[in-house]
Amino acid sequence: MVLNYIWITFFLVAFVMALGQLAMGNTEVFPAIMDSTFASAKTAFEISLGLTGTLSLWMGIMKIGERGGLVAAISRLLSPLFTRLFPEIPAGHPAFGHIFMNLSANMLGLDNAATPLGLKAMEGLQELNPRKERATNAMIMFLVLNTSGLTLVPVSILVYRAQMGAAQPTDVFIPILLATTIATMAAIVITSLYQRINLMNRYIMGLMGGLCILVSAVVWLGTQLSRDALGQVSTTVANVLLFSIITLFILAGMRKRVNVYEAFIEGAKDGFQTAVRIIPYLVAILVAIGVFRASGAMDMLMGVVRNAVALTGLDAQFVDALPTALMKPLSGSGARGMMVDAMNTYGADSFVGRLACIFQGATDTTFYILAVYFGSVGVRQTRHAVVAGLLTDLVGVVAAIAIAYFFYG
């Protein structure tokens, strides 16, 4: 229902903005909007088409893991913790293994692997859902954790900074890690408050403490390595772990005397069907975003924010980086474009350029994740998922601004 209202709002605001510009003599606004609808629909299809191979690969591998018993083993290992965060899921359910694999892929920055693993987790959660069109608490907790976007090493952002001529491309590494960690902590707390989950137990507190230790260790490592060394180490570790998982799943299947080839084919077929199923949902959300941008509504919103900040007497230089933050919940590629534009306009080593990078790494694409993950299983009633996801985004944005002023202000 919330997505329905947001979707309608994007179109109505865009229409009103376009009428206003037409009245002022801008005859190009409506052609630009229509061009954006076709371009966005094409982009949605291309994204789904691009996901087809990846989904087929990883769902095939996950099917081998299921039949080989490895997913079930991971689920049993994580049950003491995950049963606190996901009390609706029975202890030892395979969905725990899929959730763990998805979150691990996100932390390693393996976006192409994280999405199919997340879709597989959603399928498992949907099997437990008594009301198939209504999101469960477990689904919402899983999605909000995804929207918090915890990534230990944001390699792609560091690469973009190097390409844009930054003197020290890795100087945003620690700020990004701090911002995304705060956003993830907020995701757990906000969703737990909605769902009345008791956070004061040793398992969840252990997770929080362990996360802080892990982040601290990565921060220390990041301060000891050069940009080239950091990129090489992070890329090597990520790919070694990823291929090790594939190999381990195949070996587990062989140990159980599973026909791994047939299991892979069966899972790959499910991946192809899932990719086709999400096309309408992606078209809907990306077209709405494209219309909103083409109408000039985003530019107007920035002007309003800048004037509001000026009235408070606060420093307003962060406003020029806000388009990246506002676009990130809507479109990952759009936010990436905003980040690059900010570095190109103000300089990669400027306050605005650095803050745009921190915004890009602090959280993930909330509406894209909601559209793809819920769309893959046919969930239409999202309940508090959008609100919790956006509140997590807000915490990430505020944290990014505060951290940027602390490091660079």
PDB file of N, CA and C in Angstrom, residues 124-173:
ATOM      1  N   GLY A 124      12.268 -18.822   0.424  1.00  0.00           N
ATOM      2  CA  GLY A 124      12.131 -19.624   1.632  1.00  0.00           C
ATOM      3  C   GLY A 124      11.206 -18.979   2.643  1.00  0.00           C
ATOM      4  N   LEU A 125      11.299 -17.664   2.798  1.00  0.00           N
ATOM      5  CA  LEU A 125      10.427 -16.957   3.725  1.00  0.00           C
ATOM      6  C   LEU A 125       8.975 -16.972   3.251  1.00  0.00           C
ATOM      7  N   GLN A 126       8.783 -16.932   1.935  1.00  0.00           N
ATOM      8  CA  GLN A 126       7.423 -16.967   1.396  1.00  0.00           C
ATOM      9  C   GLN A 126       6.756 -18.316   1.647  1.00  0.00           C
ATOM     10  N   GLU A 127       7.559 -19.376   1.688  1.00  0.00           N
ATOM     11  CA  GLU A 127       6.994 -20.697   1.984  1.00  0.00           C
ATOM     12  C   GLU A 127       6.382 -20.745   3.383  1.00  0.00           C
ATOM     13  N   LEU A 128       6.910 -19.926   4.296  1.00  0.00           N
ATOM     14  CA  LEU A 128       6.401 -19.883   5.671  1.00  0.00           C
ATOM     15  C   LEU A 128       5.285 -18.867   5.849  1.00  0.00           C
ATOM     16  N   ASN A 129       4.992 -18.122   4.795  1.00  0.00           N
ATOM     17  CA  ASN A 129       4.044 -17.012   4.871  1.00  0.00           C
ATOM     18  C   ASN A 129       2.613 -17.516   4.721  1.00  0.00           C
ATOM     19  N   PRO A 130       1.759 -17.365   5.742  1.00  0.00           N
ATOM     20  CA  PRO A 130       0.377 -17.845   5.622  1.00  0.00           C
ATOM     21  C   PRO A 130      -0.488 -16.943   4.740  1.00  0.00           C
ATOM     22  N   ARG A 131      -0.085 -15.681   4.576  1.00  0.00           N
ATOM     23  CA  ARG A 131      -0.833 -14.727   3.743  1.00  0.00           C
ATOM     24  C   ARG A 131       0.120 -14.250   2.652  1.00  0.00           C
ATOM     25  N   LYS A 132       0.045 -14.876   1.495  1.00  0.00           N
ATOM     26  CA  LYS A 132       1.066 -14.754   0.469  1.00  0.00           C
ATOM     27  C   LYS A 132       1.253 -13.350  -0.081  1.00  0.00           C
ATOM     28  N   GLU A 133       0.248 -12.495  -0.036  1.00  0.00           N
ATOM     29  CA  GLU A 133       0.382 -11.140  -0.578  1.00  0.00           C
ATOM     30  C   GLU A 133       0.813 -10.126   0.482  1.00  0.00           C
ATOM     31  N   ARG A 134       0.983 -10.582   1.728  1.00  0.00           N
ATOM     32  CA  ARG A 134       1.308  -9.690   2.840  1.00  0.00           C
ATOM     33  C   ARG A 134       2.682 -10.037   3.402  1.00  0.00           C
ATOM     34  N   ALA A 135       3.536  -9.030   3.539  1.00  0.00           N
ATOM     35  CA  ALA A 135       4.887  -9.258   4.034  1.00  0.00           C
ATOM     36  C   ALA A 135       4.866  -9.699   5.490  1.00  0.00           C
ATOM     37  N   THR A 136       5.687 -10.674   5.829  1.00  0.00           N
ATOM     38  CA  THR A 136       5.829 -11.114   7.211  1.00  0.00           C
ATOM     39  C   THR A 136       6.892 -10.271   7.914  1.00  0.00           C
ATOM     40  N   ASN A 137       6.938 -10.372   9.243  1.00  0.00           N
ATOM     41  CA  ASN A 137       7.960  -9.658  10.002  1.00  0.00           C
ATOM     42  C   ASN A 137       9.359 -10.102   9.585  1.00  0.00           C
ATOM     43  N   ALA A 138       9.524 -11.391   9.343  1.00  0.00           N
ATOM     44  CA  ALA A 138      10.838 -11.908   8.951  1.00  0.00           C
ATOM     45  C   ALA A 138      11.281 -11.328   7.610  1.00  0.00           C
ATOM     46  N   MET A 139      10.357 -11.245   6.658  1.00  0.00           N
ATOM     47  CA  MET A 139      10.670 -10.643   5.363  1.00  0.00           C
ATOM     48  C   MET A 139      11.124  -9.194   5.533  1.00  0.00           C
ATOM     49  N   ILE A 140      10.417  -8.462   6.382  1.00  0.00           N
ATOM     50  CA  ILE A 140      10.715  -7.044   6.556  1.00  0.00           C
ATOM     51  C   ILE A 140      12.068  -6.858   7.233  1.00  0.00           C
ATOM     52  N   MET A 141      12.348  -7.641   8.265  1.00  0.00           N
ATOM     53  CA  MET A 141      13.651  -7.550   8.922  1.00  0.00           C
ATOM     54  C   MET A 141      14.766  -7.842   7.918  1.00  0.00           C
ATOM     55  N   PHE A 142      14.579  -8.863   7.108  1.00  0.00           N
ATOM     56  CA  PHE A 142      15.583  -9.229   6.103  1.00  0.00           C
ATOM     57  C   PHE A 142      15.790  -8.104   5.097  1.00  0.00           C
ATOM     58  N   LEU A 143      14.701  -7.517   4.612  1.00  0.00           N
ATOM     59  CA  LEU A 143      14.821  -6.460   3.615  1.00  0.00           C
ATOM     60  C   LEU A 143      15.449  -5.202   4.187  1.00  0.00           C
ATOM     61  N   VAL A 144      15.083  -4.842   5.411  1.00  0.00           N
ATOM     62  CA  VAL A 144      15.645  -3.625   5.999  1.00  0.00           C
ATOM     63  C   VAL A 144      17.143  -3.802   6.266  1.00  0.00           C
ATOM     64  N   LEU A 145      17.545  -5.006   6.669  1.00  0.00           N
ATOM     65  CA  LEU A 145      18.980  -5.269   6.815  1.00  0.00           C
ATOM     66  C   LEU A 145      19.693  -5.109   5.473  1.00  0.00           C
ATOM     67  N   ASN A 146      19.029  -5.505   4.390  1.00  0.00           N
ATOM     68  CA  ASN A 146      19.610  -5.316   3.065  1.00  0.00           C
ATOM     69  C   ASN A 146      19.701  -3.841   2.694  1.00  0.00           C
ATOM     70  N   THR A 147      18.654  -3.069   3.012  1.00  0.00           N
ATOM     71  CA  THR A 147      18.669  -1.651   2.643  1.00  0.00           C
ATOM     72  C   THR A 147      19.711  -0.864   3.431  1.00  0.00           C
ATOM     73  N   SER A 148      20.136  -1.394   4.602  1.00  0.00           N
ATOM     74  CA  SER A 148      21.177  -0.697   5.360  1.00  0.00           C
ATOM     75  C   SER A 148      22.521  -0.768   4.654  1.00  0.00           C
ATOM     76  N   GLY A 149      22.684  -1.771   3.781  1.00  0.00           N
ATOM     77  CA  GLY A 149      23.821  -1.799   2.864  1.00  0.00           C
ATOM     78  C   GLY A 149      25.188  -1.956   3.476  1.00  0.00           C
ATOM     79  N   LEU A 150      25.323  -2.718   4.567  1.00  0.00           N
ATOM     80  CA  LEU A 150      26.632  -2.871   5.195  1.00  0.00           C
ATOM     81  C   LEU A 150      27.635  -3.498   4.228  1.00  0.00           C
ATOM     82  N   THR A 151      28.690  -2.747   3.908  1.00  0.00           N
ATOM     83  CA  THR A 151      29.762  -3.225   3.030  1.00  0.00           C
ATOM     84  C   THR A 151      31.090  -2.914   3.693  1.00  0.00           C
ATOM     85  N   LEU A 152      31.902  -3.932   3.892  1.00  0.00           N
ATOM     86  CA  LEU A 152      33.163  -3.726   4.597  1.00  0.00           C
ATOM     87  C   LEU A 152      34.188  -2.982   3.760  1.00  0.00           C
ATOM     88  N   VAL A 153      34.235  -3.253   2.458  1.00  0.00           N
ATOM     89  CA  VAL A 153      35.217  -2.589   1.590  1.00  0.00           C
ATOM     90  C   VAL A 153      34.513  -2.088   0.328  1.00  0.00           C
ATOM     91  N   PRO A 154      34.226  -0.781   0.221  1.00  0.00           N
ATOM     92  CA  PRO A 154      33.521  -0.237  -0.949  1.00  0.00           C
ATOM     93  C   PRO A 154      34.457  -0.013  -2.136  1.00  0.00           C
ATOM     94  N   VAL A 155      34.899  -1.094  -2.743  1.00  0.00           N
ATOM     95  CA  VAL A 155      35.926  -1.019  -3.780  1.00  0.00           C
ATOM     96  C   VAL A 155      35.487  -0.128  -4.941  1.00  0.00           C
ATOM     97  N   SER A 156      34.225  -0.269  -5.387  1.00  0.00           N
ATOM     98  CA  SER A 156      33.779   0.482  -6.562  1.00  0.00           C
ATOM     99  C   SER A 156      33.871   1.989  -6.330  1.00  0.00           C
ATOM    100  N   ILE A 157      33.533   2.446  -5.135  1.00  0.00           N
ATOM    101  CA  ILE A 157      33.608   3.882  -4.836  1.00  0.00           C
ATOM    102  C   ILE A 157      35.063   4.346  -4.860  1.00  0.00           C
ATOM    103  N   LEU A 158      35.955   3.548  -4.316  1.00  0.00           N
ATOM    104  CA  LEU A 158      37.376   3.904  -4.329  1.00  0.00           C
ATOM    105  C   LEU A 158      37.911   3.977  -5.757  1.00  0.00           C
ATOM    106  N   VAL A 159      37.422   3.092  -6.618  1.00  0.00           N
ATOM    107  CA  VAL A 159      37.845   3.109  -8.018  1.00  0.00           C
ATOM    108  C   VAL A 159      37.359   4.372  -8.712  1.00  0.00           C
ATOM    109  N   TYR A 160      36.095   4.740  -8.468  1.00  0.00           N
ATOM    110  CA  TYR A 160      35.562   5.967  -9.065  1.00  0.00           C
ATOM    111  C   TYR A 160      36.361   7.180  -8.603  1.00  0.00           C
ATOM    112  N   ARG A 161      36.734   7.223  -7.338  1.00  0.00           N
ATOM    113  CA  ARG A 161      37.518   8.366  -6.837  1.00  0.00           C
ATOM    114  C   ARG A 161      38.888   8.414  -7.521  1.00  0.00           C
ATOM    115  N   ALA A 162      39.484   7.269  -7.734  1.00  0.00           N
ATOM    116  CA  ALA A 162      40.775   7.246  -8.427  1.00  0.00           C
ATOM    117  C   ALA A 162      40.628   7.748  -9.856  1.00  0.00           C
ATOM    118  N   GLN A 163      39.558   7.336 -10.527  1.00  0.00           N
ATOM    119  CA  GLN A 163      39.321   7.767 -11.904  1.00  0.00           C
ATOM    120  C   GLN A 163      39.044   9.262 -11.997  1.00  0.00           C
ATOM    121  N   MET A 164      38.470   9.828 -10.928  1.00  0.00           N
ATOM    122  CA  MET A 164      38.144  11.257 -10.927  1.00  0.00           C
ATOM    123  C   MET A 164      39.300  12.113 -10.435  1.00  0.00           C
ATOM    124  N   GLY A 165      40.453  11.493 -10.197  1.00  0.00           N
ATOM    125  CA  GLY A 165      41.649  12.259  -9.866  1.00  0.00           C
ATOM    126  C   GLY A 165      41.847  12.586  -8.410  1.00  0.00           C
ATOM    127  N   ALA A 166      41.243  11.835  -7.496  1.00  0.00           N
ATOM    128  CA  ALA A 166      41.420  12.085  -6.066  1.00  0.00           C
ATOM    129  C   ALA A 166      42.868  11.840  -5.667  1.00  0.00           C
ATOM    130  N   ALA A 167      43.417  12.728  -4.824  1.00  0.00           N
ATOM    131  CA  ALA A 167      44.796  12.576  -4.384  1.00  0.00           C
ATOM    132  C   ALA A 167      44.956  11.317  -3.539  1.00  0.00           C
ATOM    133  N   GLN A 168      43.994  11.044  -2.671  1.00  0.00           N
ATOM    134  CA  GLN A 168      43.979   9.842  -1.846  1.00  0.00           C
ATOM    135  C   GLN A 168      42.586   9.206  -1.956  1.00  0.00           C
ATOM    136  N   PRO A 169      42.373   8.362  -2.962  1.00  0.00           N
ATOM    137  CA  PRO A 169      41.029   7.794  -3.164  1.00  0.00           C
ATOM    138  C   PRO A 169      40.491   7.032  -1.965  1.00  0.00           C
ATOM    139  N   THR A 170      41.388   6.499  -1.118  1.00  0.00           N
ATOM    140  CA  THR A 170      40.934   5.698   0.022  1.00  0.00           C
ATOM    141  C   THR A 170      40.614   6.538   1.256  1.00  0.00           C
ATOM    142  N   ASP A 171      40.696   7.867   1.148  1.00  0.00           N
ATOM    143  CA  ASP A 171      40.476   8.665   2.352  1.00  0.00           C
ATOM    144  C   ASP A 171      39.015   8.678   2.813  1.00  0.00           C
ATOM    145  N   VAL A 172      38.103   8.123   1.989  1.00  0.00           N
ATOM    146  CA  VAL A 172      36.701   8.017   2.412  1.00  0.00           C
ATOM    147  C   VAL A 172      36.380   6.626   2.956  1.00  0.00           C
ATOM    148  N   PHE A 173      37.364   5.754   2.980  1.00  0.00           N
ATOM    149  CA  PHE A 173      37.114   4.365   3.389  1.00  0.00           C
ATOM    150  C   PHE A 173      36.572   4.277   4.817  1.00  0.00           C
TER     151      PHE A 173
END
